[in-house]
Amino acid sequence: MTQKCMRFIVKGVVQGVGFRYHTCHEGLKRGLTGYAKNLYNGDVEVIACGSTDKVDSLHEWLKEGPRSATVTQLISEPAEVKSYRSFEILY
């Protein structure tokens, strides 16, 4: 099974609406590792590692995010494959 890691930058109304919590839940549900972290400019950074189909599934979910959020742009790029313990929220 091919493992891959992707870095996503989510732009829009994504802070203060539970975006990291919901992203963490979705990542764990898919068996992914990585994190969701608020950035100082108002964006959220997401690193997701796991099987290609599961990472792609999260990518699709991030295009909309939770109902409480408004995603206006999603930037994705390959990230270095690293071993994370779980999927977590970083502060």
Coordinates of N, CA, C and O in Angstrom, one line a residue:
M1 N 0.8 -1.2 0.0 CA 0.0 0.0 0.0 C 0.9 1.2 0.0 O 1.8 1.4 0.8
T2 N 0.6 2.1 -0.9 CA 1.4 3.3 -1.1 C 1.0 4.4 0.0 O -0.2 4.7 0.1
Q3 N 2.0 4.9 0.7 CA 1.8 5.9 1.6 C 2.2 7.3 1.0 O 3.1 7.4 0.3
K4 N 1.4 8.3 1.3 CA 1.8 9.6 0.9 C 1.4 10.6 1.9 O 0.5 10.4 2.8
C5 N 2.0 11.8 1.9 CA 1.7 12.9 2.8 C 1.4 14.1 1.9 O 2.1 14.3 0.9
M6 N 0.4 14.8 2.3 CA 0.0 16.1 1.6 C -0.1 17.2 2.6 O -0.5 17.0 3.7
R7 N 0.3 18.4 2.1 CA 0.1 19.6 2.9 C -1.0 20.4 2.3 O -0.9 20.7 1.1
F8 N -2.0 20.8 3.1 CA -3.1 21.6 2.6 C -3.1 22.9 3.3 O -2.9 23.0 4.5
I9 N -3.3 24.0 2.6 CA -3.6 25.3 3.2 C -5.0 25.7 2.9 O -5.4 25.7 1.7
V10 N -5.8 25.8 3.9 CA -7.3 26.1 3.7 C -7.5 27.6 4.1 O -7.2 28.0 5.1
K11 N -8.1 28.3 3.1 CA -8.4 29.7 3.3 C -9.9 29.9 3.3 O -10.6 29.2 2.8
G12 N -10.2 31.0 4.0 CA -11.6 31.4 4.1 C -12.0 31.6 5.6 O -11.1 32.0 6.4
V13 N -13.2 31.4 5.9 CA -13.6 31.5 7.3 C -13.4 30.1 8.0 O -14.3 29.3 7.9
V14 N -12.2 29.9 8.4 CA -11.8 28.6 8.9 C -11.2 28.6 10.3 O -10.8 27.6 10.8
Q15 N -11.1 29.8 10.9 CA -10.7 29.8 12.3 C -11.9 30.3 13.2 O -12.7 31.1 12.8
G16 N -12.0 29.7 14.4 CA -13.1 30.1 15.3 C -14.4 29.4 15.0 O -15.4 29.8 15.5
V17 N -14.3 28.4 14.1 CA -15.6 27.7 13.7 C -15.5 26.2 13.9 O -16.3 25.4 13.3
G18 N -14.4 25.7 14.6 CA -14.3 24.3 14.9 C -13.6 23.5 13.7 O -13.7 22.3 13.7
F19 N -13.0 24.3 12.8 CA -12.4 23.6 11.6 C -11.4 22.6 12.0 O -11.4 21.5 11.5
R20 N -10.4 22.9 12.9 CA -9.4 22.0 13.3 C -10.0 20.7 14.0 O -9.6 19.6 13.7
Y21 N -11.0 20.9 14.8 CA -11.6 19.8 15.5 C -12.3 18.9 14.5 O -12.1 17.7 14.5
H22 N -13.0 19.4 13.6 CA -13.7 18.6 12.6 C -12.7 17.9 11.6 O -12.9 16.7 11.2
T23 N -11.6 18.6 11.3 CA -10.6 18.0 10.4 C -9.9 16.9 11.1 O -9.7 15.8 10.5
C24 N -9.6 17.1 12.4 CA -9.0 16.0 13.2 C -9.9 14.8 13.2 O -9.5 13.6 13.0
H25 N -11.2 15.0 13.4 CA -12.2 13.9 13.5 C -12.2 13.2 12.1 O -12.2 11.9 12.1
E26 N -12.2 13.9 11.0 CA -12.3 13.3 9.7 C -11.0 12.6 9.4 O -11.0 11.5 8.8
G27 N -9.8 13.1 9.8 CA -8.6 12.4 9.6 C -8.5 11.1 10.4 O -8.1 10.1 9.8
L28 N -8.9 11.1 11.7 CA -8.9 9.9 12.5 C -9.9 8.9 11.9 O -9.6 7.7 11.9
K29 N -11.1 9.3 11.4 CA -12.1 8.4 10.9 C -11.5 7.7 9.6 O -11.8 6.5 9.4
R30 N -10.6 8.4 8.9 CA -10.0 7.8 7.7 C -8.7 7.0 8.1 O -8.1 6.4 7.2
G31 N -8.3 7.0 9.3 CA -7.1 6.3 9.7 C -5.8 7.0 9.3 O -4.7 6.4 9.1
L32 N -5.9 8.3 9.1 CA -4.7 9.1 8.7 C -3.9 9.6 9.9 O -4.4 9.6 11.1
T33 N -2.7 10.0 9.7 CA -1.9 10.7 10.7 C -1.6 12.1 10.2 O -1.6 12.4 9.0
G34 N -1.2 13.0 11.1 CA -0.8 14.3 10.7 C -1.4 15.3 11.7 O -1.6 15.0 12.9
Y35 N -1.8 16.5 11.2 CA -2.3 17.5 12.1 C -3.1 18.6 11.4 O -3.0 18.7 10.2
A36 N -3.8 19.4 12.2 CA -4.4 20.6 11.7 C -4.0 21.7 12.6 O -4.0 21.6 13.9
K37 N -3.6 22.9 12.1 CA -3.0 23.9 12.9 C -3.4 25.3 12.3 O -3.4 25.5 11.1
N38 N -3.8 26.2 13.2 CA -4.1 27.6 12.8 C -2.8 28.3 12.4 O -1.8 28.1 13.1
L39 N -2.9 29.1 11.4 CA -1.8 29.9 11.0 C -2.1 31.4 11.4 O -3.3 31.8 11.5
Y40 N -1.1 32.2 11.6 CA -1.3 33.6 12.0 C -2.0 34.4 11.0 O -2.6 35.4 11.4
N41 N -2.1 34.0 9.8 CA -2.7 34.9 8.8 C -4.2 34.5 8.6 O -4.9 35.0 7.7
G42 N -4.7 33.6 9.5 CA -6.1 33.2 9.4 C -6.4 31.9 8.7 O -7.6 31.5 8.6
D43 N -5.4 31.4 8.0 CA -5.6 30.1 7.3 C -5.4 28.9 8.3 O -5.0 29.1 9.4
V44 N -5.7 27.7 7.8 CA -5.4 26.5 8.6 C -4.5 25.6 7.7 O -4.8 25.4 6.5
E45 N -3.5 25.1 8.3 CA -2.6 24.2 7.7 C -2.9 22.8 8.1 O -3.1 22.5 9.3
V46 N -3.0 21.9 7.1 CA -3.3 20.5 7.4 C -2.2 19.6 6.8 O -2.0 19.8 5.6
I47 N -1.6 18.7 7.6 CA -0.8 17.7 7.0 C -1.5 16.4 7.2 O -1.9 16.1 8.3
A48 N -1.6 15.6 6.1 CA -2.3 14.3 6.2 C -1.4 13.3 5.5 O -1.0 13.4 4.4
C49 N -1.2 12.2 6.3 CA -0.4 11.1 5.8 C -1.2 9.8 5.9 O -1.9 9.5 6.9
G50 N -1.0 9.0 4.9 CA -1.7 7.7 4.9 C -1.8 7.1 3.5 O -1.1 7.6 2.6
S51 N -2.7 6.2 3.3 CA -2.9 5.6 1.9 C -3.4 6.7 1.0 O -4.1 7.6 1.4
T52 N -3.1 6.6 -0.3 CA -3.4 7.5 -1.3 C -4.9 7.8 -1.3 O -5.4 9.0 -1.3
D53 N -5.7 6.7 -1.3 CA -7.2 6.9 -1.4 C -7.7 7.7 -0.2 O -8.7 8.5 -0.3
K54 N -7.2 7.4 1.0 CA -7.7 8.1 2.2 C -7.3 9.5 2.3 O -8.1 10.4 2.6
V55 N -6.0 9.8 1.8 CA -5.6 11.2 1.8 C -6.4 12.0 0.7 O -6.9 13.1 1.0
D56 N -6.7 11.3 -0.4 CA -7.5 12.0 -1.4 C -9.0 12.2 -0.9 O -9.6 13.2 -1.3
S57 N -9.5 11.3 -0.1 CA -10.8 11.5 0.5 C -10.8 12.7 1.4 O -11.8 13.5 1.3
L58 N -9.8 12.9 2.2 CA -9.8 14.0 3.1 C -9.6 15.3 2.2 O -10.2 16.3 2.5
H59 N -8.9 15.2 1.2 CA -8.7 16.4 0.3 C -10.1 16.8 -0.2 O -10.4 18.0 -0.2
E60 N -10.9 15.9 -0.7 CA -12.2 16.2 -1.1 C -13.1 16.9 0.0 O -13.8 17.8 -0.2
W61 N -13.0 16.3 1.2 CA -13.7 16.9 2.3 C -13.3 18.3 2.7 O -14.1 19.2 3.0
L62 N -12.0 18.5 2.6 CA -11.4 19.9 2.9 C -11.9 21.0 1.9 O -11.9 22.1 2.3
K63 N -12.3 20.6 0.8 CA -12.8 21.6 -0.2 C -14.1 22.3 0.3 O -14.3 23.4 0.0
E64 N -14.9 21.6 1.2 CA -16.1 22.2 1.8 C -15.9 22.4 3.3 O -16.3 23.4 3.8
G65 N -15.2 21.5 4.0 CA -15.1 21.6 5.4 C -16.4 21.4 6.1 O -17.4 20.9 5.5
P66 N -16.4 21.6 7.4 CA -17.7 21.5 8.2 C -18.6 22.6 7.8 O -18.2 23.6 7.2
R67 N -19.9 22.4 8.1 CA -20.9 23.4 7.8 C -20.7 24.8 8.4 O -21.1 25.8 7.8
S68 N -20.0 24.8 9.5 CA -19.7 26.1 10.2 C -18.6 26.9 9.5 O -18.5 28.1 9.8
A69 N -17.9 26.3 8.5 CA -16.8 27.0 7.8 C -17.2 27.5 6.4 O -18.2 26.9 5.9
T70 N -16.5 28.4 5.9 CA -16.6 28.8 4.5 C -15.2 28.7 3.9 O -14.4 29.6 4.1
V71 N -15.0 27.7 3.1 CA -13.7 27.5 2.4 C -13.7 28.3 1.1 O -14.6 28.0 0.3
T72 N -12.8 29.2 0.9 CA -12.7 30.0 -0.3 C -11.6 29.5 -1.2 O -11.7 29.7 -2.4
Q73 N -10.6 28.8 -0.7 CA -9.5 28.3 -1.5 C -8.8 27.2 -0.7 O -8.7 27.2 0.5
L74 N -8.4 26.2 -1.5 CA -7.6 25.1 -0.9 C -6.4 24.8 -1.7 O -6.5 24.6 -2.9
I75 N -5.2 25.0 -1.1 CA -4.0 24.8 -1.8 C -3.4 23.5 -1.3 O -3.4 23.2 -0.1
S76 N -3.0 22.6 -2.2 CA -2.4 21.3 -1.8 C -1.0 21.1 -2.5 O -0.8 21.6 -3.6
E77 N -0.2 20.5 -1.8 CA 1.2 20.2 -2.3 C 1.7 18.9 -1.6 O 1.3 18.7 -0.4
P78 N 2.5 18.2 -2.3 CA 3.1 17.0 -1.6 C 4.0 17.4 -0.4 O 4.6 18.5 -0.5
A79 N 4.0 16.6 0.6 CA 4.8 16.9 1.8 C 5.7 15.7 2.0 O 5.4 14.6 1.5
E80 N 6.7 15.9 2.8 CA 7.7 14.8 3.1 C 6.9 13.8 3.9 O 6.2 14.1 4.8
V81 N 7.1 12.5 3.5 CA 6.5 11.4 4.3 C 7.2 11.3 5.6 O 8.4 11.1 5.7
K82 N 6.4 11.5 6.7 CA 6.9 11.5 8.0 C 6.0 10.6 8.8 O 4.8 10.3 8.5
S83 N 6.5 10.1 9.9 CA 5.7 9.2 10.8 C 5.1 10.0 12.0 O 5.9 10.5 12.9
Y84 N 3.8 10.3 11.9 CA 3.1 11.0 13.0 C 2.4 9.9 13.8 O 2.0 8.9 13.3
R85 N 2.3 10.1 15.1 CA 1.7 9.1 16.0 C 0.2 9.0 15.7 O -0.4 7.9 15.8
S86 N -0.5 10.1 15.5 CA -1.9 10.1 15.3 C -2.3 11.3 14.5 O -1.4 11.9 13.8
F87 N -3.5 11.7 14.4 CA -4.0 12.9 13.8 C -4.4 13.8 14.9 O -5.2 13.5 15.7
E88 N -3.8 15.0 15.0 CA -4.0 15.8 16.2 C -4.1 17.3 15.8 O -3.9 17.7 14.7
I89 N -4.6 18.1 16.8 CA -4.7 19.5 16.6 C -3.5 20.1 17.2 O -3.1 19.8 18.4
L90 N -2.8 21.0 16.5 CA -1.6 21.7 17.0 C -2.0 23.1 17.3 O -2.9 23.7 16.7
Y91 N -1.4 23.6 18.4 CA -1.7 25.0 18.8 C -0.5 25.9 18.6 O 0.6 25.5 18.6

